[in-house]
Short mmCIF file of C-alpha atoms and ligand atoms in Angstrom, two decimals:
data_model
loop_
_atom_site.label_atom_id
_atom_site.label_comp_id
_atom_site.label_asym_id
_atom_site.label_seq_id
_atom_site.Cartn_x
_atom_site.Cartn_y
_atom_site.Cartn_z
CA MET A 210 32.62 70.53 108.27
CA MET A 211 30.35 72.97 107.06
CA ILE A 212 32.07 76.01 110.01
CA ARG A 213 34.72 74.44 108.83
CA ASN A 214 33.97 75.45 104.85
CA LEU A 215 32.12 78.71 106.54
CA VAL A 216 35.67 79.63 107.73
CA LEU A 217 36.87 79.16 104.34
CA SER A 218 34.74 81.29 102.42
CA LEU A 219 34.89 84.15 104.82
CA CYS A 220 38.49 84.06 104.63
CA PHE A 221 38.39 84.23 100.82
CA ALA A 222 35.74 86.87 100.87
CA LEU A 223 37.96 89.02 103.11
CA PHE A 224 41.21 88.45 100.86
CA LEU A 225 39.41 89.31 98.15
CA ALA A 226 37.94 92.45 99.70
CA VAL A 227 41.93 93.22 100.75
CA SER A 228 43.28 92.24 97.28
CA SER A 229 40.53 94.60 95.45
CA CYS A 230 41.33 97.03 98.29
CA ARG A 231 44.85 97.23 97.15
CA ARG A 232 45.12 96.77 93.61
CA ASN A 233 40.78 98.23 91.95
CA PRO A 234 40.86 101.35 93.85
CA SER A 235 38.77 103.50 92.28
CA PRO A 236 39.45 104.78 89.13
CA LYS A 237 39.51 108.10 89.66
CA LYS A 238 42.60 108.22 91.74
CA PRO A 239 45.22 109.21 89.02
CA ASN A 240 48.68 107.76 88.27
CA ILE A 241 51.43 109.88 89.87
CA ILE A 242 55.18 110.43 88.52
CA ILE A 243 57.94 112.60 89.93
CA ILE A 244 60.24 113.05 87.61
CA TYR A 245 62.75 114.36 90.12
CA THR A 246 66.33 115.87 88.39
CA ASP A 247 69.76 116.08 90.43
CA ASP A 248 71.45 119.28 90.45
CA ALA A 249 69.35 121.39 88.54
CA GLY A 250 68.72 124.55 89.39
CA TYR A 251 65.78 127.26 88.57
CA GLY A 252 67.16 128.45 85.45
CA ASP A 253 68.39 124.59 83.80
CA ILE A 254 65.18 124.34 81.74
CA GLY A 255 64.09 126.54 78.65
CA ALA A 256 60.51 127.39 80.10
CA ASN A 257 62.89 129.28 82.70
CA GLY A 258 65.20 131.26 81.07
CA ALA A 259 68.18 128.38 79.39
CA LYS A 260 70.29 129.58 77.13
CA GLY A 261 72.93 127.32 75.65
CA VAL A 262 70.76 124.29 75.17
CA GLU A 263 66.98 123.52 74.44
CA THR A 264 64.59 121.40 76.40
CA PRO A 265 61.19 120.76 74.59
CA ASN A 266 60.27 118.54 76.39
CA ILE A 267 60.35 119.83 80.01
CA ASP A 268 59.16 123.50 78.11
CA LEU A 269 56.63 121.02 77.19
CA LEU A 270 55.29 120.28 80.42
CA ALA A 271 55.57 123.97 81.81
CA LYS A 272 53.67 125.63 78.34
CA ASN A 273 50.66 123.10 79.27
CA GLY A 274 50.70 122.77 83.36
CA VAL A 275 51.42 125.11 86.45
CA ASN A 276 55.14 126.72 86.56
CA PHE A 277 56.37 127.95 89.70
CA SER A 278 58.71 130.38 90.92
CA ASP A 279 58.58 129.40 94.38
CA ALA A 280 58.31 126.18 95.50
CA HIS A 281 61.86 125.10 96.77
CA CYS A 282 63.16 121.45 97.94
CA SER A 283 63.56 120.78 101.12
CA ALA A 284 67.62 121.76 101.70
CA ALA A 285 70.26 122.36 99.40
CA THR A 286 71.80 118.96 98.94
CA SER A 287 70.74 115.55 97.52
CA THR A 288 70.04 113.16 100.74
CA PRO A 289 68.00 115.69 102.78
CA SER A 290 65.43 116.34 100.44
CA ARG A 291 65.45 113.22 99.14
CA PHE A 292 64.04 111.98 102.47
CA SER A 293 61.89 115.14 103.19
CA LEU A 294 60.40 114.58 99.32
CA LEU A 295 60.00 110.64 101.05
CA THR A 296 59.16 111.50 104.56
CA GLY A 297 57.40 114.22 104.67
CA SER A 298 59.65 115.27 108.04
CA TYR A 299 62.00 117.80 107.50
CA ALA A 300 65.82 116.47 107.28
CA PHE A 301 67.57 118.08 110.33
CA ARG A 302 65.17 115.91 112.56
CA ARG A 303 67.05 112.41 111.08
CA ASN A 304 70.57 114.79 111.36
CA ALA A 305 69.90 113.73 107.53
CA ALA A 306 73.25 115.12 105.69
CA ILE A 307 74.69 113.95 101.97
CA LEU A 308 75.70 110.25 102.74
CA PRO A 309 78.48 108.22 101.69
CA GLY A 310 78.11 105.39 99.79
CA ASP A 311 77.83 103.03 102.74
CA ALA A 312 75.73 104.46 105.06
CA PRO A 313 72.82 102.75 106.49
CA LEU A 314 69.59 102.99 104.89
CA LEU A 315 68.56 106.67 106.98
CA ILE A 316 64.51 106.46 106.69
CA ASP A 317 63.25 104.82 109.80
CA THR A 318 60.49 101.76 108.19
CA LYS A 319 58.50 102.14 111.08
CA LYS A 320 56.76 105.61 109.57
CA GLY A 321 54.83 106.41 106.68
CA THR A 322 56.72 107.31 103.88
CA LEU A 323 55.21 108.80 100.14
CA PRO A 324 54.90 105.42 98.30
CA LYS A 325 53.74 103.68 101.86
CA MET A 326 50.71 106.05 102.51
CA LEU A 327 50.27 105.19 97.68
CA GLN A 328 50.50 102.18 98.34
CA LYS A 329 47.55 102.07 101.00
CA ALA A 330 45.01 103.75 98.50
CA GLY A 331 46.43 101.05 96.12
CA TYR A 332 49.20 102.47 94.59
CA GLU A 333 52.32 100.70 92.61
CA THR A 334 55.34 101.97 93.65
CA ALA A 335 58.09 102.04 92.02
CA VAL A 336 61.41 104.23 92.21
CA VAL A 337 64.18 103.95 89.44
CA GLY A 338 67.14 106.16 89.14
CA LYS A 339 69.95 107.98 92.33
CA TRP A 340 68.62 106.60 95.97
CA HIS A 341 71.41 108.43 98.49
CA LEU A 342 68.95 107.28 101.44
CA GLY A 343 71.44 105.03 102.17
CA LEU A 344 71.01 100.60 102.46
CA GLY A 345 70.97 98.03 104.97
CA GLU A 346 71.49 98.57 108.78
CA GLY A 347 75.70 98.20 109.23
CA ASP A 348 78.10 96.61 106.96
CA ILE A 349 76.75 95.71 104.05
CA ASP A 350 77.18 92.88 101.80
CA TRP A 351 76.68 94.06 98.40
CA ASN A 352 76.83 90.43 97.67
CA GLY A 353 73.35 89.46 98.88
CA GLU A 354 69.71 90.73 100.16
CA ILE A 355 70.45 94.27 100.57
CA VAL A 356 68.33 95.34 103.48
CA PRO A 357 66.24 97.01 103.92
CA GLY A 358 65.89 98.85 101.29
CA ALA A 359 63.79 100.50 98.98
CA ARG A 360 60.92 98.37 98.89
CA GLU A 361 61.34 98.25 103.26
CA VAL A 362 60.07 102.36 102.44
CA GLY A 363 57.55 101.00 99.98
CA PHE A 364 58.63 101.13 96.38
CA ASP A 365 57.08 97.34 95.26
CA TYR A 366 59.69 97.69 92.38
CA SER A 367 63.62 99.55 92.74
CA PHE A 368 65.91 99.60 90.05
CA ILE A 369 68.83 102.71 92.25
CA ILE A 370 72.01 104.12 92.19
CA PRO A 371 72.84 103.27 95.44
CA ALA A 372 74.29 106.30 96.23
CA THR A 373 75.41 108.91 93.01
CA PRO A 374 76.69 108.22 90.87
CA ASP A 375 80.37 109.48 91.59
CA ARG A 376 80.23 107.32 94.81
CA VAL A 377 81.32 103.99 94.58
CA PRO A 378 79.42 100.94 94.28
CA CYS A 379 79.30 101.44 91.15
CA VAL A 380 77.01 99.17 89.88
CA PHE A 381 73.05 99.17 90.56
CA VAL A 382 70.56 97.72 92.50
CA GLU A 383 67.90 95.70 91.72
CA ASN A 384 64.72 94.65 93.79
CA ASP A 385 67.50 94.79 96.63
CA ARG A 386 70.41 93.23 94.86
CA VAL A 387 73.34 93.84 92.66
CA ALA A 388 72.41 93.82 88.87
CA ASN A 389 73.61 91.28 87.02
CA LEU A 390 76.76 90.11 89.47
CA ASP A 391 78.51 87.16 89.03
CA PRO A 392 78.53 85.72 92.23
CA GLY A 393 82.29 84.55 91.34
CA ASP A 394 83.50 87.49 91.42
CA PRO A 395 82.04 89.15 94.77
CA ILE A 396 81.87 92.82 95.37
CA GLU A 397 83.81 95.37 97.87
CA VAL A 398 83.10 98.38 99.28
CA SER A 399 84.94 101.08 101.91
CA TYR A 400 85.28 104.77 101.96
CA GLN A 401 88.00 103.88 104.37
CA HIS A 402 90.63 102.69 102.21
CA ASP A 403 91.83 100.95 99.15
CA LEU A 404 90.67 97.54 98.23
CA GLY A 405 93.69 96.70 96.08
CA GLY A 406 90.56 96.53 93.82
CA TYR A 407 90.33 98.85 90.92
CA PRO A 408 93.36 101.44 89.63
CA LEU A 409 93.34 104.39 91.39
CA GLY A 410 92.75 108.22 90.15
CA THR A 411 95.61 109.92 92.57
CA GLU A 412 98.09 106.93 90.89
CA HIS A 413 96.69 106.56 86.92
CA PRO A 414 96.21 109.92 85.69
CA GLU A 415 95.83 108.81 82.34
CA MET A 416 93.41 106.47 82.55
CA LEU A 417 90.93 109.46 82.98
CA LYS A 418 88.20 110.93 80.43
CA MET A 419 88.35 113.74 82.87
CA LYS A 420 90.35 114.28 86.27
CA GLY A 421 88.81 114.50 88.90
CA ASP A 422 89.47 116.28 92.47
CA LEU A 423 91.00 114.78 95.27
CA GLN A 424 87.86 113.34 97.09
CA HIS A 425 87.29 112.17 93.49
CA SER A 426 89.70 109.82 93.16
CA GLY A 427 89.51 106.45 94.39
CA SER A 428 88.57 103.78 92.02
CA ILE A 429 88.22 104.00 88.04
CA ILE A 430 85.10 103.10 87.06
CA ASN A 431 84.91 103.42 83.71
CA GLY A 432 87.46 106.02 82.90
CA GLU A 433 86.00 107.88 85.59
CA SER A 434 87.76 107.85 89.41
CA ARG A 435 85.20 107.83 92.19
CA ILE A 436 84.70 109.14 95.50
CA GLY A 437 85.86 105.32 97.83
CA TYR A 438 87.18 101.93 96.58
CA MET A 439 85.49 98.83 95.49
CA LYS A 440 86.48 96.02 94.03
CA GLY A 441 85.69 92.21 91.68
CA GLY A 442 81.49 93.50 90.45
CA HIS A 443 82.98 93.60 86.71
CA SER A 444 79.70 92.62 85.08
CA ALA A 445 77.63 94.47 87.35
CA LEU A 446 79.30 97.59 86.30
CA TRP A 447 77.21 100.24 85.37
CA VAL A 448 78.36 102.65 82.36
CA ASP A 449 77.34 106.27 82.64
CA GLU A 450 77.00 106.96 79.35
CA ASP A 451 74.29 104.28 78.84
CA PHE A 452 71.96 105.43 82.02
CA PRO A 453 69.00 107.20 80.72
CA ILE A 454 69.29 104.16 77.84
CA VAL A 455 69.04 101.93 80.48
CA MET A 456 66.70 104.05 83.62
CA VAL A 457 64.55 104.69 80.47
CA GLN A 458 64.01 101.07 79.97
CA LYS A 459 63.08 100.17 83.48
CA VAL A 460 60.32 103.67 83.50
CA LYS A 461 58.73 102.55 80.30
CA THR A 462 57.57 98.46 81.48
CA PHE A 463 57.04 99.60 85.01
CA ILE A 464 53.90 102.42 83.56
CA GLN A 465 53.21 99.53 80.91
CA GLU A 466 52.73 96.88 83.34
CA ASN A 467 50.90 98.96 85.58
CA LYS A 468 49.27 100.80 82.76
CA SER A 469 45.66 99.09 84.50
CA HIS A 470 45.78 100.15 87.88
CA PRO A 471 47.08 103.60 89.09
CA PHE A 472 50.92 104.10 89.68
CA PHE A 473 52.64 106.20 91.59
CA LEU A 474 56.54 106.32 89.73
CA TYR A 475 59.56 108.23 91.50
CA PHE A 476 61.56 107.84 88.05
CA ALA A 477 64.86 109.95 89.94
CA ILE A 478 66.80 111.05 87.33
CA PRO A 479 70.93 111.33 87.99
CA ASP A 480 71.52 114.44 85.18
CA VAL A 481 72.75 117.13 85.87
CA HIS A 482 75.15 115.50 89.29
CA VAL A 483 78.79 114.98 88.12
CA PRO A 484 80.68 113.19 86.96
CA ARG A 485 78.49 114.69 83.54
CA MET A 486 78.92 111.13 81.65
CA PRO A 487 76.08 112.12 78.86
CA ASN A 488 75.14 109.43 75.92
CA GLY A 489 76.73 110.02 72.80
CA VAL A 490 73.61 111.08 71.66
CA PHE A 491 73.54 114.72 72.89
CA VAL A 492 76.99 115.35 73.59
CA GLY A 493 77.10 118.23 70.93
CA GLU A 494 73.53 119.15 71.80
CA SER A 495 74.67 122.37 74.02
CA THR A 496 77.01 124.92 74.11
CA MET A 497 77.88 124.05 77.13
CA GLY A 498 80.19 120.91 77.29
CA ARG A 499 79.29 117.74 79.40
CA ARG A 500 76.77 120.29 82.35
CA GLY A 501 74.33 121.42 79.32
CA ASP A 502 74.82 118.29 77.30
CA ASP A 503 73.35 116.44 80.53
CA ILE A 504 70.77 118.55 80.54
CA ALA A 505 69.92 117.61 77.52
CA GLU A 506 70.36 113.70 78.59
CA MET A 507 67.64 114.30 81.55
CA ASP A 508 65.24 116.44 78.84
CA TRP A 509 65.37 113.84 76.72
CA CYS A 510 64.55 111.23 79.61
CA THR A 511 61.71 114.12 80.13
CA GLY A 512 60.06 113.03 77.07
CA GLN A 513 60.46 109.70 77.00
CA VAL A 514 57.71 109.47 80.46
CA ILE A 515 55.20 112.26 78.33
CA LYS A 516 55.84 109.56 75.38
CA GLU A 517 55.17 106.12 77.32
CA LEU A 518 51.91 107.53 78.79
CA GLU A 519 51.14 109.07 75.65
CA ASP A 520 51.00 105.81 74.02
CA LEU A 521 49.25 104.13 76.68
CA GLY A 522 47.05 107.09 76.51
CA LEU A 523 47.75 107.07 79.94
CA SER A 524 47.99 110.96 80.05
CA GLU A 525 45.14 112.76 81.21
CA ASN A 526 45.02 110.51 84.14
CA THR A 527 48.77 111.22 84.81
CA LEU A 528 49.93 113.83 87.11
CA ILE A 529 53.70 114.85 86.84
CA ILE A 530 55.37 116.95 89.26
CA PHE A 531 59.16 117.76 87.53
CA SER A 532 61.43 119.24 90.02
CA SER A 533 65.44 119.10 91.21
CA ASP A 534 66.73 117.78 94.92
CA ASN A 535 69.40 120.89 94.94
CA GLY A 536 70.17 124.07 93.42
CA PRO A 537 72.86 124.38 90.86
CA ILE A 538 77.03 124.18 90.78
CA LEU A 539 79.17 124.51 88.17
CA ASP A 540 82.53 122.76 89.57
CA ASP A 541 81.59 120.07 91.91
CA GLY A 542 84.92 117.92 91.43
CA TYR A 543 85.97 116.84 88.11
CA ASP A 544 87.67 118.86 84.88
CA ASP A 545 84.15 119.33 82.75
CA GLN A 546 84.70 122.81 82.13
CA ALA A 547 81.10 123.72 83.29
CA GLU A 548 82.17 126.70 84.43
CA GLU A 549 84.64 127.65 81.03
CA LEU A 550 81.70 126.80 78.99
CA LEU A 551 78.92 128.64 80.48
CA GLY A 552 78.08 131.34 78.32
CA ASP A 553 75.42 133.12 79.20
CA HIS A 554 73.42 130.80 81.18
CA LYS A 555 72.17 131.17 84.45
CA PRO A 556 71.73 128.06 85.73
CA TRP A 557 70.44 129.49 88.92
CA GLY A 558 67.95 131.96 87.30
CA PRO A 559 67.60 135.33 88.63
CA TYR A 560 68.44 133.96 92.98
CA ARG A 561 71.32 133.86 94.26
CA GLY A 562 73.67 131.37 95.60
CA SER A 563 73.89 127.75 94.08
CA LYS A 564 74.26 124.11 95.49
CA TYR A 565 75.08 123.80 99.01
CA SER A 566 73.85 127.88 99.72
CA ALA A 567 71.27 128.99 102.05
CA TYR A 568 70.66 131.81 99.57
CA GLU A 569 67.35 130.95 97.50
CA ALA A 570 69.10 128.96 94.28
CA GLY A 571 70.66 126.71 97.05
CA THR A 572 66.78 125.48 97.03
CA ARG A 573 64.50 127.27 95.05
CA MET A 574 63.85 124.74 92.18
CA PRO A 575 62.60 124.54 88.67
CA THR A 576 59.07 123.27 89.83
CA ILE A 577 56.19 121.88 86.96
CA VAL A 578 53.09 120.21 87.90
CA TYR A 579 51.46 119.20 84.94
CA TRP A 580 47.76 117.13 84.71
CA PRO A 581 46.09 117.78 81.22
CA GLY A 582 42.39 118.69 81.92
CA HIS A 583 43.02 118.72 85.14
CA VAL A 584 45.89 121.26 85.60
CA LYS A 585 44.78 124.78 83.87
CA HIS A 586 48.38 125.40 82.24
CA GLY A 587 49.47 128.94 83.17
CA SER A 588 52.27 129.83 86.25
CA SER A 589 52.32 130.54 90.25
CA SER A 590 54.35 132.24 92.85
CA ALA A 591 52.28 130.33 95.80
CA MET A 592 55.28 129.66 98.25
CA LEU A 593 56.11 125.64 99.08
CA SER A 594 58.03 122.75 99.88
CA GLN A 595 58.52 119.71 98.50
CA VAL A 596 58.30 118.20 101.93
CA ASP A 597 54.51 119.39 101.23
CA LEU A 598 53.82 116.85 98.33
CA TYR A 599 53.11 113.76 101.45
CA ALA A 600 50.35 115.42 102.75
CA SER A 601 48.99 117.32 99.71
CA LEU A 602 48.59 114.21 97.64
CA ALA A 603 47.32 112.43 100.90
CA ARG A 604 44.42 114.04 100.75
CA LEU A 605 44.45 113.60 96.14
CA VAL A 606 44.12 110.59 97.14
CA GLY A 607 42.25 109.99 99.58
CA GLN A 608 44.13 108.64 102.56
CA LYS A 609 44.94 110.61 106.22
CA VAL A 610 48.10 110.83 107.49
CA LYS A 611 48.67 109.22 110.01
CA ARG A 612 49.17 110.58 113.13
CA GLY A 613 53.57 111.00 114.12
CA ASP A 614 54.55 110.48 110.24
CA ALA A 615 55.28 113.54 108.10
CA PRO A 616 55.25 116.45 110.70
CA ASP A 617 56.53 118.61 108.89
CA SER A 618 54.13 118.03 105.77
CA GLU A 619 51.23 120.72 105.04
CA ASP A 620 48.59 120.31 102.84
CA HIS A 621 48.97 122.79 99.96
CA LEU A 622 47.07 120.66 97.05
CA ASP A 623 45.54 123.56 95.71
CA ALA A 624 48.63 125.89 94.88
CA TRP A 625 50.34 122.43 93.86
CA LEU A 626 47.31 121.97 91.48
CA GLY A 627 46.92 125.85 90.66
CA LYS A 628 44.04 126.34 91.98
CA THR A 629 45.04 129.29 94.37
CA GLN A 630 48.28 131.26 94.04
CA LYS A 631 48.25 130.95 98.46
CA GLY A 632 50.96 128.47 99.86
CA ARG A 633 53.31 128.50 103.12
CA ASP A 634 53.48 131.15 105.48
CA VAL A 635 56.13 129.49 106.75
CA MET A 636 58.83 127.98 105.64
CA LEU A 637 62.63 126.17 106.37
CA GLU A 638 65.38 126.05 104.18
CA GLU A 639 67.87 123.85 105.10
CA SER A 640 71.97 123.85 103.94
CA PHE A 641 74.51 123.98 106.06
CA THR A 642 73.07 126.42 108.08
CA PHE A 643 68.66 126.97 108.57
CA GLY A 644 67.31 129.83 106.52
CA LEU A 645 63.14 130.93 107.28
CA ARG A 646 60.84 132.53 104.82
CA MET A 647 57.78 134.71 106.32
CA ASP A 648 55.82 135.48 103.31
CA ASP A 649 59.16 137.67 101.79
CA TRP A 650 60.74 137.62 103.72
CA LYS A 651 64.13 135.79 103.89
CA TYR A 652 65.87 134.73 107.63
CA ILE A 653 69.71 133.16 107.57
CA GLU A 654 71.11 131.81 111.19
CA PRO A 655 74.50 133.22 111.56
CA VAL A 656 77.07 130.34 111.96
CA SER A 657 79.61 130.59 114.82
CA LYS A 658 81.16 127.79 113.27
CA ALA A 659 84.43 127.96 110.66
CA THR A 660 82.82 127.14 106.91
CA PRO A 661 84.27 123.00 106.24
CA GLY A 662 87.12 123.55 104.25
CA TRP A 663 86.02 121.67 101.06
CA LEU A 664 82.95 124.22 101.18
CA LYS A 665 85.19 127.32 101.25
CA ASN A 666 86.97 125.90 98.31
CA LYS A 667 84.18 125.87 96.32
CA LYS A 668 83.36 128.61 94.24
CA ILE A 669 80.28 129.26 95.36
CA GLU A 670 78.35 131.53 98.28
CA SER A 671 77.15 129.48 101.49
CA GLY A 672 75.78 132.55 102.76
CA LEU A 673 77.66 131.09 106.09
CA THR A 674 78.21 134.30 108.36
CA LYS A 675 78.03 135.04 111.43
CA LYS A 676 75.91 137.84 111.61
CA VAL A 677 71.90 137.54 110.86
CA GLN A 678 70.89 137.99 107.65
CA LEU A 679 67.48 139.31 106.75
CA TYR A 680 66.78 139.54 102.68
CA ASP A 681 63.01 141.13 101.25
CA LEU A 682 62.86 139.56 98.93
CA LYS A 683 59.45 141.30 97.34
CA ASN A 684 62.33 144.19 96.30
CA ASP A 685 65.86 142.14 96.30
CA ILE A 686 64.64 138.93 94.82
CA GLY A 687 69.27 138.87 94.35
CA GLU A 688 69.05 138.68 97.87
CA GLN A 689 72.57 141.47 97.65
CA LYS A 690 70.78 143.85 100.52
CA ASP A 691 71.38 142.25 104.17
CA ILE A 692 68.48 144.55 106.28
CA ALA A 693 68.25 142.88 109.60
CA ASP A 694 69.96 145.60 110.82
CA GLU A 695 67.44 147.41 109.75
CA ASN A 696 64.77 145.26 110.99
CA PRO A 697 64.98 143.92 114.54
CA ARG A 698 61.57 143.55 115.21
CA ILE A 699 61.35 140.80 112.14
CA VAL A 700 64.89 139.68 113.16
CA LYS A 701 63.77 138.71 116.03
CA LYS A 702 60.42 137.66 114.94
CA MET A 703 62.03 135.21 112.84
CA GLN A 704 64.55 133.74 114.95
CA GLY A 705 61.47 132.91 117.58
CA LYS A 706 59.68 130.86 114.52
CA LEU A 707 63.04 129.52 113.59
CA GLN A 708 63.29 127.73 117.32
CA LYS A 709 59.97 126.53 117.34
CA ILE A 710 60.26 124.09 114.30
CA LEU A 711 63.59 123.23 115.41
CA ASN A 712 62.16 122.63 118.92
CA GLU A 713 59.13 120.56 117.88
C1 LIG B 105 79.79 116.73 98.53
C2 LIG B 105 81.49 116.52 96.67
C3 LIG B 105 80.16 116.36 95.57
C4 LIG B 105 78.97 116.05 95.55
C5 LIG B 105 78.12 115.79 96.99
C6 LIG B 105 77.03 115.56 96.30
C7 LIG B 105 83.34 116.42 98.14
C8 LIG B 105 83.93 117.11 97.99
N1 LIG B 105 82.56 116.80 97.23
O1 LIG B 105 80.53 115.94 99.63
O2 LIG B 105 80.86 116.33 94.14
O3 LIG B 105 78.83 114.03 95.34
O4 LIG B 105 78.47 115.42 98.22
O5 LIG B 105 75.94 115.89 95.83
O6 LIG B 105 83.49 115.47 97.76
S1 LIG B 105 74.42 115.29 96.09
O7 LIG B 105 73.78 116.32 95.08
O8 LIG B 105 74.68 114.22 96.23
O9 LIG B 105 74.16 116.04 97.47
CA1 LIG B 106 72.31 116.83 94.15
#
């Protein structure tokens, strides 16, 4: 009996030690919030020169934090960038491309992730917003538990748009289940054929708030045709115009519930991705129509986070990282007049290119790090990639990156906190080809294959050429003068470095 009691007390002590290690870590650990916008370009915020729309909340972060001019997402599209941010691994290592809404989970659940690393450090973790990293293992049953998903990637709480706002299914998934689903009206999804569910954009243009291109002419949900087809799930359908209200509420609840111990929040705001459907409150807030109004909406969401932290007295103990997942784009499939109403606004800032592009604007993101009392305000030209946040935040919270995890993540914590202007020596930029940065040199790998038709049709500069390109960003920030032919040695050196990364 005594031995049994002894064993029981030992187990209890062990349990207490483990749980206190998880829930009551050293009080020094700051909360970490990544505010991750969608398709917002370097120039889309007031602090970086936006015209025709005001972003007072984001500007407040910039004014009181570090505003970066050479910080990048890892790729010029969403899925690859989000993959790198959460895994510390370049996306090509997993063949990551833009995923359809019924794709399986892309992230290897056996490997470490940024949120899992933070869980180990005692953080409660949450994702609210756009996911776009796949769910489940094969054919997804949207009516049951959808696993593996955000929980298996390391998020204790999740409230997600499964793929993108322009892809079915147009429902939120909360902690592995479709929110508000009526079991009597099950959901079916297909990216191959019409399921005879909702009317189609191709057949009912009169039902649309904005016309979509052919790819965006599948099921009509909330007056907008989407990519793909869905059936059922009427009670669970989202209302795009309510995104900011619904998501900010989830964010606030999570922050309130976790105010007394460290938390990590990945708030993936779906603005300013298509279809751009701002809440009525923001309609007319810009001179640029829907795209500009969506920027105002994204700024409001950011402001709500700042306000909640202030109300709870958490500001000084919370590190906010504000950024975006890929460069800006005007026409991305819907008639929303983004081009016509642009005026003098330059979403790409002084850089060349856009979303999908190998030029700088494809990955050079508006990036701000804000941590009152800990980060001095100013600007930084350190060259950084979001793939580095994993290793950098690991140091901040006193965790080691396990061998085999986060293979591409470099610890640049001091640069992220504005303590040094020295960032990476070499950086990969993924797009439909590879770009490589070495100091101010920018190399773009030529492609032999023809540019896909849908990309060719876009009014963008993809940067895809059969010829090697080299630019000197120090003297040519706009990548106008290709000097590859004059600099064969630099080209060779950079090709060698790129091959090394690709073969690692
Ligand atoms: C493209 C879509 C585009 C957008 C993008 C994903 C077409 C023609 N275009 O394939 O509208 O949805 O995928 O954007 O279908 S991202 O920001 O999530 O990468
Ligand atoms: Ca995006």
